[in-house]
């Protein structure tokens, strides 16, 4: 068996920059003008910005006028959700719409934004999820009423990898004339997204999840959807996102998206195969393991495992000592790990929610790494159980 000193199986947290993307970022750093300046330096920068916007728009099936560049997933999600809320509170005709429907398995960027809006008078309604993390479309239809302003559901879950029925949710929202925001941070770059045919009004994404730079992302705002800006300042991004654009980051994101979509089918097949091998080996070597979430309908790169009789944090620390980066729950302020809110929402108790671990792979991983992780994992679990 090949021995590794470092293995990275935590790509849903963030992913390494693609070397080709780094080249594009470095090159764009040389274009120093402010895209809002009217002189030659500004024009050079604006040209690059426009080219990157067109490229991202084409790759996602959007029109370039429908894309806002942001500092990443969290800002896109805040801009979408708070933007819809602020826009309607200024519009007397729609003031009665104060209900927002979501799921309890969303990322904290959504949950905390909604918590804030609740303090501002919004009514937040959570759809139930079952033990596999699935939602019910019937429940969504039942929950929608005259007060519903927005539905926000993620495309793919970062912890368990479940894919949610975005087409169907979008159709329900369209039929009822309700805005639909989708947090696609874990989906863009891992699955094909064609915004021409996807019935969403707003869609958030983030470059560092698909081998792009950190601190840059985007929000798709379908033509005709009105939003109030989150903060105030310059007139950039159609007055929707004040502040000088992160040009090199945006160019890097466009390149990263191009590269990741170029071989998506082939790479997805490879990543899925690696995940299957990892799961097969682990299930064979280690007793008391259960894969959590939907088995079929999930991201090809994600596996979330319940390890009976083992604390996830201890497992994570021991894996780290062996050079293996994985993830469990979410780090809380004290630096330790909180039980996963996703697993708790699925009805599992705290012990189980603490005894779980997530591996998330990418095309840069290999079968040799999978073998090594399976071997180390089984040794560590055996030790911890003793
Ligand atoms: N939404 C999901 C599903 C995520 O996984 C993440 C990041 O982990 C975010 C939103 C936040 O994205 P960012 O780190 O770019 O702010």
Short mmCIF file of C-alpha atoms and ligand atoms in Angstrom, two decimals:
data_model
loop_
_atom_site.label_atom_id
_atom_site.label_comp_id
_atom_site.label_asym_id
_atom_site.label_seq_id
_atom_site.Cartn_x
_atom_site.Cartn_y
_atom_site.Cartn_z
CA UNK A 1 0.00 0.00 0.00
CA UNK A 2 1.21 3.48 -0.87
CA UNK A 3 1.73 5.62 2.24
CA UNK A 4 0.62 9.26 2.18
CA UNK A 5 1.59 12.02 4.57
CA UNK A 6 -1.36 14.25 3.56
CA UNK A 7 -4.72 13.42 2.05
CA UNK A 8 -7.50 15.93 1.45
CA UNK A 9 -11.03 14.47 1.56
CA UNK A 10 -12.85 17.66 2.57
CA UNK A 11 -13.73 19.30 -0.73
CA UNK A 12 -17.20 20.40 0.39
CA UNK A 13 -15.47 22.70 2.89
CA UNK A 14 -13.25 24.15 0.20
CA UNK A 15 -11.21 22.92 -2.74
CA UNK A 16 -7.64 23.58 -3.85
CA UNK A 17 -7.14 26.14 -6.59
CA UNK A 18 -6.70 24.60 -10.04
CA UNK A 19 -3.19 25.48 -11.33
CA UNK A 20 -4.69 26.90 -14.55
CA UNK A 21 -6.94 29.14 -12.44
CA UNK A 22 -3.94 30.43 -10.52
CA UNK A 23 -2.36 31.47 -13.83
CA UNK A 24 -5.51 33.39 -14.81
CA UNK A 25 -5.72 35.05 -11.38
CA UNK A 26 -2.07 36.14 -11.55
CA UNK A 27 -2.50 37.48 -15.04
CA UNK A 28 -5.64 39.41 -14.06
CA UNK A 29 -3.81 40.89 -11.06
CA UNK A 30 -1.67 42.67 -13.65
CA UNK A 31 -4.78 44.49 -14.90
CA UNK A 32 -4.90 46.99 -12.09
CA UNK A 33 -7.47 49.50 -13.32
CA UNK A 34 -10.76 50.13 -11.56
CA UNK A 35 -13.52 48.85 -13.88
CA UNK A 36 -15.56 51.98 -13.04
CA UNK A 37 -12.84 54.40 -14.26
CA UNK A 38 -13.36 55.82 -17.72
CA UNK A 39 -9.67 56.00 -18.72
CA UNK A 40 -7.67 53.30 -20.53
CA UNK A 41 -6.76 51.45 -17.33
CA UNK A 42 -10.39 51.32 -16.29
CA UNK A 43 -11.46 50.25 -19.76
CA UNK A 44 -8.97 47.38 -19.71
CA UNK A 45 -10.35 46.19 -16.41
CA UNK A 46 -13.97 46.62 -17.53
CA UNK A 47 -13.29 44.60 -20.66
CA UNK A 48 -11.95 41.72 -18.57
CA UNK A 49 -14.86 41.97 -16.15
CA UNK A 50 -17.39 41.89 -18.98
CA UNK A 51 -15.67 38.93 -20.61
CA UNK A 52 -15.70 37.00 -17.33
CA UNK A 53 -19.39 37.83 -16.78
CA UNK A 54 -20.29 36.65 -20.27
CA UNK A 55 -18.29 33.46 -19.78
CA UNK A 56 -19.96 32.59 -16.44
CA UNK A 57 -23.39 33.50 -17.86
CA UNK A 58 -22.87 31.27 -20.91
CA UNK A 59 -21.64 28.38 -18.78
CA UNK A 60 -24.73 28.54 -16.56
CA UNK A 61 -27.29 29.30 -19.26
CA UNK A 62 -27.98 32.80 -17.96
CA UNK A 63 -27.91 36.22 -19.59
CA UNK A 64 -24.93 38.35 -18.56
CA UNK A 65 -27.29 41.00 -17.18
CA UNK A 66 -28.64 38.39 -14.74
CA UNK A 67 -25.36 37.86 -12.86
CA UNK A 68 -24.09 39.72 -9.83
CA UNK A 69 -20.59 39.08 -8.58
CA UNK A 70 -20.22 38.85 -4.81
CA UNK A 71 -17.70 37.81 -2.18
CA UNK A 72 -19.00 34.22 -2.12
CA UNK A 73 -21.88 31.99 -1.16
CA UNK A 74 -22.73 33.71 2.10
CA UNK A 75 -23.02 37.14 0.53
CA UNK A 76 -25.03 35.82 -2.42
CA UNK A 77 -27.49 34.09 -0.10
CA UNK A 78 -27.83 37.20 2.09
CA UNK A 79 -28.29 39.41 -0.97
CA UNK A 80 -31.00 37.13 -2.34
CA UNK A 81 -32.99 36.56 0.85
CA UNK A 82 -32.58 39.93 2.51
CA UNK A 83 -32.87 41.64 -0.88
CA UNK A 84 -36.31 40.12 -1.51
CA UNK A 85 -37.42 40.96 2.03
CA UNK A 86 -36.19 44.57 1.92
CA UNK A 87 -37.65 45.10 -1.52
CA UNK A 88 -41.15 44.05 -0.48
CA UNK A 89 -41.19 45.90 2.82
CA UNK A 90 -40.77 49.04 0.75
CA UNK A 91 -43.65 48.02 -1.48
CA UNK A 92 -47.01 48.65 0.17
CA UNK A 93 -48.91 46.33 -2.19
CA UNK A 94 -47.04 43.28 -0.94
CA UNK A 95 -46.59 44.14 2.71
CA UNK A 96 -48.77 41.26 3.81
CA UNK A 97 -46.30 38.73 2.46
CA UNK A 98 -44.13 37.93 5.39
CA UNK A 99 -43.70 34.16 5.23
CA UNK A 100 -40.54 32.47 4.01
CA UNK A 101 -40.45 28.69 3.51
CA UNK A 102 -37.21 26.75 3.82
CA UNK A 103 -35.76 23.51 5.18
CA UNK A 104 -33.94 22.83 8.44
CA UNK A 105 -30.97 21.32 6.57
CA UNK A 106 -29.89 24.55 4.85
CA UNK A 107 -26.41 25.99 5.40
CA UNK A 108 -25.98 28.46 8.28
CA UNK A 109 -25.73 31.27 5.72
CA UNK A 110 -29.43 30.71 5.00
CA UNK A 111 -30.53 29.72 8.51
CA UNK A 112 -28.91 32.69 10.24
CA UNK A 113 -30.16 35.15 7.61
CA UNK A 114 -33.67 33.83 8.19
CA UNK A 115 -33.19 34.01 11.96
CA UNK A 116 -32.40 37.71 11.51
CA UNK A 117 -35.44 38.27 9.30
CA UNK A 118 -37.59 36.56 11.93
CA UNK A 119 -36.50 39.28 14.34
CA UNK A 120 -37.68 41.77 11.68
CA UNK A 121 -41.17 40.29 11.53
CA UNK A 122 -40.80 37.45 9.03
CA UNK A 123 -42.48 34.13 9.69
CA UNK A 124 -40.07 31.32 8.89
CA UNK A 125 -41.67 27.99 8.04
CA UNK A 126 -39.51 24.86 7.96
CA UNK A 127 -40.46 21.89 5.84
CA UNK A 128 -39.97 18.57 7.57
CA UNK A 129 -37.18 16.26 6.46
CA UNK A 130 -37.34 12.48 6.89
CA UNK A 131 -34.60 10.17 8.18
CA UNK A 132 -32.91 10.31 4.77
CA UNK A 133 -33.05 14.11 4.67
CA UNK A 134 -35.80 14.19 2.02
CA UNK A 135 -38.49 16.86 1.90
CA UNK A 136 -42.07 16.44 0.71
CA UNK A 137 -43.35 18.45 -2.24
CA UNK A 138 -46.91 17.96 -0.99
CA UNK A 139 -45.95 19.63 2.27
CA UNK A 140 -44.44 22.52 0.33
CA UNK A 141 -47.66 22.96 -1.67
CA UNK A 142 -49.69 22.84 1.53
CA UNK A 143 -47.50 25.38 3.33
CA UNK A 144 -47.63 27.98 0.55
CA UNK A 145 -50.33 30.58 1.19
CA UNK A 146 -51.17 34.19 0.40
CA UNK A 147 -48.51 35.35 2.86
CA UNK A 148 -45.66 33.45 1.22
CA UNK A 149 -43.00 35.77 -0.09
CA UNK A 150 -40.13 33.41 -0.85
CA UNK A 151 -39.09 29.77 -0.87
CA UNK A 152 -35.41 29.03 -0.28
CA UNK A 153 -34.15 25.46 -0.70
CA UNK A 154 -30.62 24.28 -1.36
CA UNK A 155 -29.70 22.33 -4.49
CA UNK A 156 -27.31 19.96 -2.74
CA UNK A 157 -26.64 19.48 0.94
CA UNK A 158 -23.06 20.10 2.02
CA UNK A 159 -23.09 17.50 4.81
CA UNK A 160 -24.99 14.50 3.43
CA UNK A 161 -24.87 15.34 -0.28
CA UNK A 162 -28.63 14.98 -0.89
CA UNK A 163 -29.88 16.57 -4.09
CA UNK A 164 -33.21 18.36 -3.69
CA UNK A 165 -35.96 18.43 -6.35
CA UNK A 166 -35.23 21.96 -7.55
CA UNK A 167 -37.16 21.65 -10.84
CA UNK A 168 -40.30 20.50 -9.03
CA UNK A 169 -39.99 23.11 -6.27
CA UNK A 170 -39.46 25.81 -8.89
CA UNK A 171 -42.54 24.69 -10.80
CA UNK A 172 -44.69 24.80 -7.66
CA UNK A 173 -43.41 28.31 -6.89
CA UNK A 174 -43.99 29.53 -10.47
CA UNK A 175 -47.52 28.19 -10.50
CA UNK A 176 -48.20 30.12 -7.29
CA UNK A 177 -46.28 33.24 -8.36
CA UNK A 178 -43.80 32.95 -5.50
CA UNK A 179 -40.11 33.76 -5.68
CA UNK A 180 -37.69 30.86 -5.36
CA UNK A 181 -34.07 31.14 -4.22
CA UNK A 182 -31.76 28.17 -4.50
CA UNK A 183 -28.47 27.88 -2.61
CA UNK A 184 -26.49 26.02 -5.28
CA UNK A 185 -23.10 26.50 -3.60
CA UNK A 186 -22.49 22.73 -3.48
CA UNK A 187 -24.07 22.08 -6.87
CA UNK A 188 -22.42 24.53 -9.25
CA UNK A 189 -19.33 22.75 -10.56
CA UNK A 190 -20.61 19.33 -9.45
CA UNK A 191 -23.71 19.04 -11.58
CA UNK A 192 -24.94 20.60 -14.83
CA UNK A 193 -27.02 23.70 -14.29
CA UNK A 194 -28.91 25.29 -17.14
CA UNK A 195 -30.64 28.37 -15.83
CA UNK A 196 -32.62 28.73 -19.04
CA UNK A 197 -34.52 25.61 -18.10
CA UNK A 198 -34.32 25.66 -14.32
CA UNK A 199 -37.32 27.43 -12.77
CA UNK A 200 -35.44 29.42 -10.14
CA UNK A 201 -35.56 33.18 -9.66
CA UNK A 202 -32.36 33.49 -7.64
CA UNK A 203 -29.40 31.13 -7.41
CA UNK A 204 -26.24 31.45 -5.29
CA UNK A 205 -22.82 29.97 -5.98
CA UNK A 206 -19.24 30.23 -4.76
CA UNK A 207 -15.94 29.78 -6.63
CA UNK A 208 -13.89 28.09 -3.91
CA UNK A 209 -16.13 25.02 -4.04
CA UNK A 210 -15.07 24.25 -7.62
CA UNK A 211 -11.32 24.87 -7.52
CA UNK A 212 -11.70 28.63 -7.90
CA UNK A 213 -10.44 31.39 -5.59
CA UNK A 214 -11.89 32.05 -2.15
CA UNK A 215 -13.90 35.21 -1.46
CA UNK A 216 -15.67 35.35 -4.82
CA UNK A 217 -19.04 34.06 -5.92
CA UNK A 218 -22.14 34.98 -7.81
CA UNK A 219 -25.85 35.47 -7.58
CA UNK A 220 -28.13 34.79 -10.52
CA UNK A 221 -31.09 37.17 -10.48
CA UNK A 222 -33.62 36.31 -13.15
CA UNK A 223 -34.61 39.20 -15.37
CA UNK A 224 -37.57 41.04 -13.84
CA UNK A 225 -36.86 40.00 -10.23
CA UNK A 226 -36.48 43.09 -8.07
CA UNK A 227 -34.11 43.13 -5.10
CA UNK A 228 -33.05 45.83 -2.66
CA UNK A 229 -29.28 46.00 -2.16
CA UNK A 230 -27.69 44.71 1.02
CA UNK A 231 -25.32 47.62 1.43
CA UNK A 232 -24.92 51.06 -0.07
CA UNK A 233 -22.09 52.81 -1.89
CA UNK A 234 -20.97 52.87 -5.51
CA UNK A 235 -23.15 51.94 -8.44
CA UNK A 236 -21.37 48.71 -9.34
CA UNK A 237 -23.20 45.54 -10.34
CA UNK A 238 -26.33 47.37 -11.49
CA UNK A 239 -26.44 49.22 -8.14
CA UNK A 240 -26.99 45.88 -6.47
CA UNK A 241 -23.55 45.32 -4.97
CA UNK A 242 -21.59 48.44 -4.16
CA UNK A 243 -17.80 48.19 -4.02
CA UNK A 244 -14.93 47.81 -6.48
CA UNK A 245 -15.10 44.39 -8.09
CA UNK A 246 -12.62 41.63 -7.20
CA UNK A 247 -11.46 41.40 -10.81
CA UNK A 248 -8.78 38.72 -10.47
CA UNK A 249 -11.11 36.60 -8.34
CA UNK A 250 -13.93 36.95 -10.85
CA UNK A 251 -11.63 36.03 -13.77
CA UNK A 252 -10.40 33.07 -11.73
CA UNK A 253 -13.97 31.96 -11.02
CA UNK A 254 -14.86 32.10 -14.73
CA UNK A 255 -11.82 29.95 -15.59
CA UNK A 256 -12.54 27.51 -12.75
CA UNK A 257 -16.11 27.08 -13.96
CA UNK A 258 -14.96 26.55 -17.53
CA UNK A 259 -12.46 23.89 -16.42
CA UNK A 260 -14.80 22.06 -14.07
CA UNK A 261 -17.62 21.89 -16.61
CA UNK A 262 -15.32 20.86 -19.45
CA UNK A 263 -14.95 17.28 -18.21
CA UNK A 264 -17.87 17.17 -15.81
CA UNK A 265 -19.35 13.89 -16.99
CA UNK A 266 -16.04 12.03 -17.05
CA UNK A 267 -14.90 13.48 -13.71
CA UNK A 268 -18.24 12.84 -12.02
CA UNK A 269 -18.00 9.20 -13.09
CA UNK A 270 -14.47 8.96 -11.67
CA UNK A 271 -15.35 10.69 -8.40
CA UNK A 272 -18.45 8.56 -7.95
CA UNK A 273 -16.41 5.41 -8.50
CA UNK A 274 -13.87 6.55 -5.87
CA UNK A 275 -16.69 7.19 -3.42
CA UNK A 276 -18.18 3.77 -4.10
CA UNK A 277 -14.83 2.08 -3.53
CA UNK A 278 -14.35 4.04 -0.30
CA UNK A 279 -17.80 3.06 0.96
CA UNK A 280 -17.38 -0.59 -0.06
CA UNK A 281 -14.02 -0.86 1.68
CA UNK A 282 -15.16 0.90 4.82
CA UNK A 283 -18.34 -1.16 5.11
CA UNK A 284 -16.29 -4.32 4.64
CA UNK A 285 -13.55 -3.43 7.14
CA UNK A 286 -15.54 -1.64 9.84
CA UNK A 287 -18.67 -2.96 11.58
CA UNK A 288 -21.42 -0.63 12.83
CA UNK A 289 -21.20 1.82 9.92
CA UNK A 290 -24.17 3.42 8.20
CA UNK A 291 -24.25 5.73 5.21
CA UNK A 292 -26.51 8.70 5.98
CA UNK A 293 -28.66 10.67 3.56
CA UNK A 294 -30.13 9.44 0.30
CA UNK A 295 -28.06 6.66 -1.23
CA UNK A 296 -28.83 7.25 -4.89
CA UNK A 297 -29.90 10.83 -5.17
CA UNK A 298 -26.83 12.61 -3.83
CA UNK A 299 -23.66 14.39 -4.90
CA UNK A 300 -21.20 11.96 -6.44
CA UNK A 301 -18.38 13.20 -4.19
CA UNK A 302 -20.01 13.06 -0.73
CA UNK A 303 -20.36 10.30 1.82
CA UNK A 304 -21.57 10.84 5.37
CA UNK A 305 -21.06 7.94 7.76
CA UNK A 306 -22.41 7.13 11.17
CA UNK A 307 -19.74 5.27 13.11
CA UNK A 308 -21.39 3.46 16.00
CA UNK A 309 -19.67 3.81 19.36
CA UNK A 310 -17.21 6.48 18.21
CA UNK A 311 -17.17 10.22 18.79
CA UNK A 312 -16.86 12.10 15.47
CA UNK A 313 -14.51 14.70 16.89
CA UNK A 314 -12.06 12.08 18.21
CA UNK A 315 -12.25 10.30 14.89
CA UNK A 316 -11.57 13.52 13.03
CA UNK A 317 -8.57 14.38 15.22
CA UNK A 318 -7.12 10.89 14.81
CA UNK A 319 -7.61 11.02 11.05
CA UNK A 320 -5.86 14.37 11.07
CA UNK A 321 -2.93 12.85 12.97
CA UNK A 322 -2.72 10.32 10.13
CA UNK A 323 -2.68 13.25 7.66
CA UNK A 324 -6.28 12.77 6.51
CA UNK A 325 -8.55 15.83 6.29
CA UNK A 326 -12.27 15.08 6.64
CA UNK A 327 -15.17 16.81 8.42
CA UNK A 328 -17.70 16.24 11.20
CA UNK A 329 -20.55 18.53 12.22
CA UNK A 330 -19.50 22.18 12.26
CA UNK A 331 -16.84 23.87 14.32
CA UNK A 332 -18.40 25.94 17.09
CA UNK A 333 -17.00 29.03 18.77
CA UNK A 334 -15.11 27.09 21.43
CA UNK A 335 -13.17 25.34 18.67
CA UNK A 336 -14.84 22.02 19.35
CA UNK A 337 -17.53 20.48 17.16
CA UNK A 338 -21.26 20.94 17.48
CA UNK A 339 -23.52 18.04 16.54
CA UNK A 340 -24.69 18.41 12.97
CA UNK A 341 -27.98 20.35 12.69
CA UNK A 342 -28.64 18.39 9.49
CA UNK A 343 -28.52 15.01 11.26
CA UNK A 344 -30.54 16.36 14.19
CA UNK A 345 -33.20 17.58 11.74
CA UNK A 346 -33.26 14.08 10.22
CA UNK A 347 -34.41 12.84 13.62
CA UNK A 348 -31.15 11.39 14.93
CA UNK A 349 -30.14 11.95 18.53
CA UNK A 350 -27.15 13.97 19.65
CA UNK A 351 -24.94 10.91 20.14
CA UNK A 352 -25.49 9.85 16.55
CA UNK A 353 -25.18 13.41 15.25
CA UNK A 354 -21.82 13.57 17.04
CA UNK A 355 -20.70 10.13 15.86
CA UNK A 356 -20.71 10.99 12.18
CA UNK A 357 -18.04 11.88 9.67
CA UNK A 358 -18.09 13.29 6.14
CA UNK A 359 -15.68 12.57 3.34
CA UNK A 360 -15.95 14.73 0.23
CA UNK A 361 -13.77 13.92 -2.77
CA UNK A 362 -12.66 15.59 -5.99
CA UNK A 363 -11.13 14.57 -9.30
CA UNK A 364 -7.71 15.20 -7.80
CA UNK A 365 -8.10 12.22 -5.43
CA UNK A 366 -6.90 8.75 -6.38
CA UNK A 367 -7.74 5.12 -5.68
CA UNK A 368 -4.45 4.76 -3.77
CA UNK A 369 -5.59 7.53 -1.44
CA UNK A 370 -8.93 5.79 -0.97
CA UNK A 371 -7.12 2.54 -0.04
CA UNK A 372 -4.95 4.37 2.46
CA UNK A 373 -7.90 6.19 4.06
CA UNK A 374 -9.92 2.97 4.36
CA UNK A 375 -6.99 1.23 6.04
CA UNK A 376 -6.24 4.07 8.47
CA UNK A 377 -9.92 4.62 9.22
CA UNK A 378 -10.50 1.00 10.22
CA UNK A 379 -7.40 1.01 12.47
CA UNK A 380 -8.47 4.25 14.16
CA UNK A 381 -12.06 3.11 14.71
CA UNK A 382 -10.85 -0.17 16.20
CA UNK A 383 -8.53 1.74 18.56
CA UNK A 384 -11.21 4.25 19.59
CA UNK A 385 -13.75 1.51 20.24
CA UNK A 386 -11.32 -0.22 22.60
N1 LIG B 1 -24.09 27.17 1.20
C1 LIG B 1 -23.58 25.93 1.25
C2 LIG B 1 -24.46 24.76 0.92
C3 LIG B 1 -22.25 25.75 1.61
O1 LIG B 1 -21.74 24.52 1.66
C4 LIG B 1 -21.45 26.90 1.89
C5 LIG B 1 -20.05 26.75 2.32
O2 LIG B 1 -19.68 25.77 2.96
C6 LIG B 1 -22.03 28.17 1.81
C7 LIG B 1 -23.36 28.26 1.47
C8 LIG B 1 -21.24 29.41 2.09
O3 LIG B 1 -20.37 29.70 1.02
P1 LIG B 1 -19.09 30.66 1.21
O4 LIG B 1 -18.10 29.90 2.00
O5 LIG B 1 -18.61 30.94 -0.18
O6 LIG B 1 -19.57 31.88 1.89
#
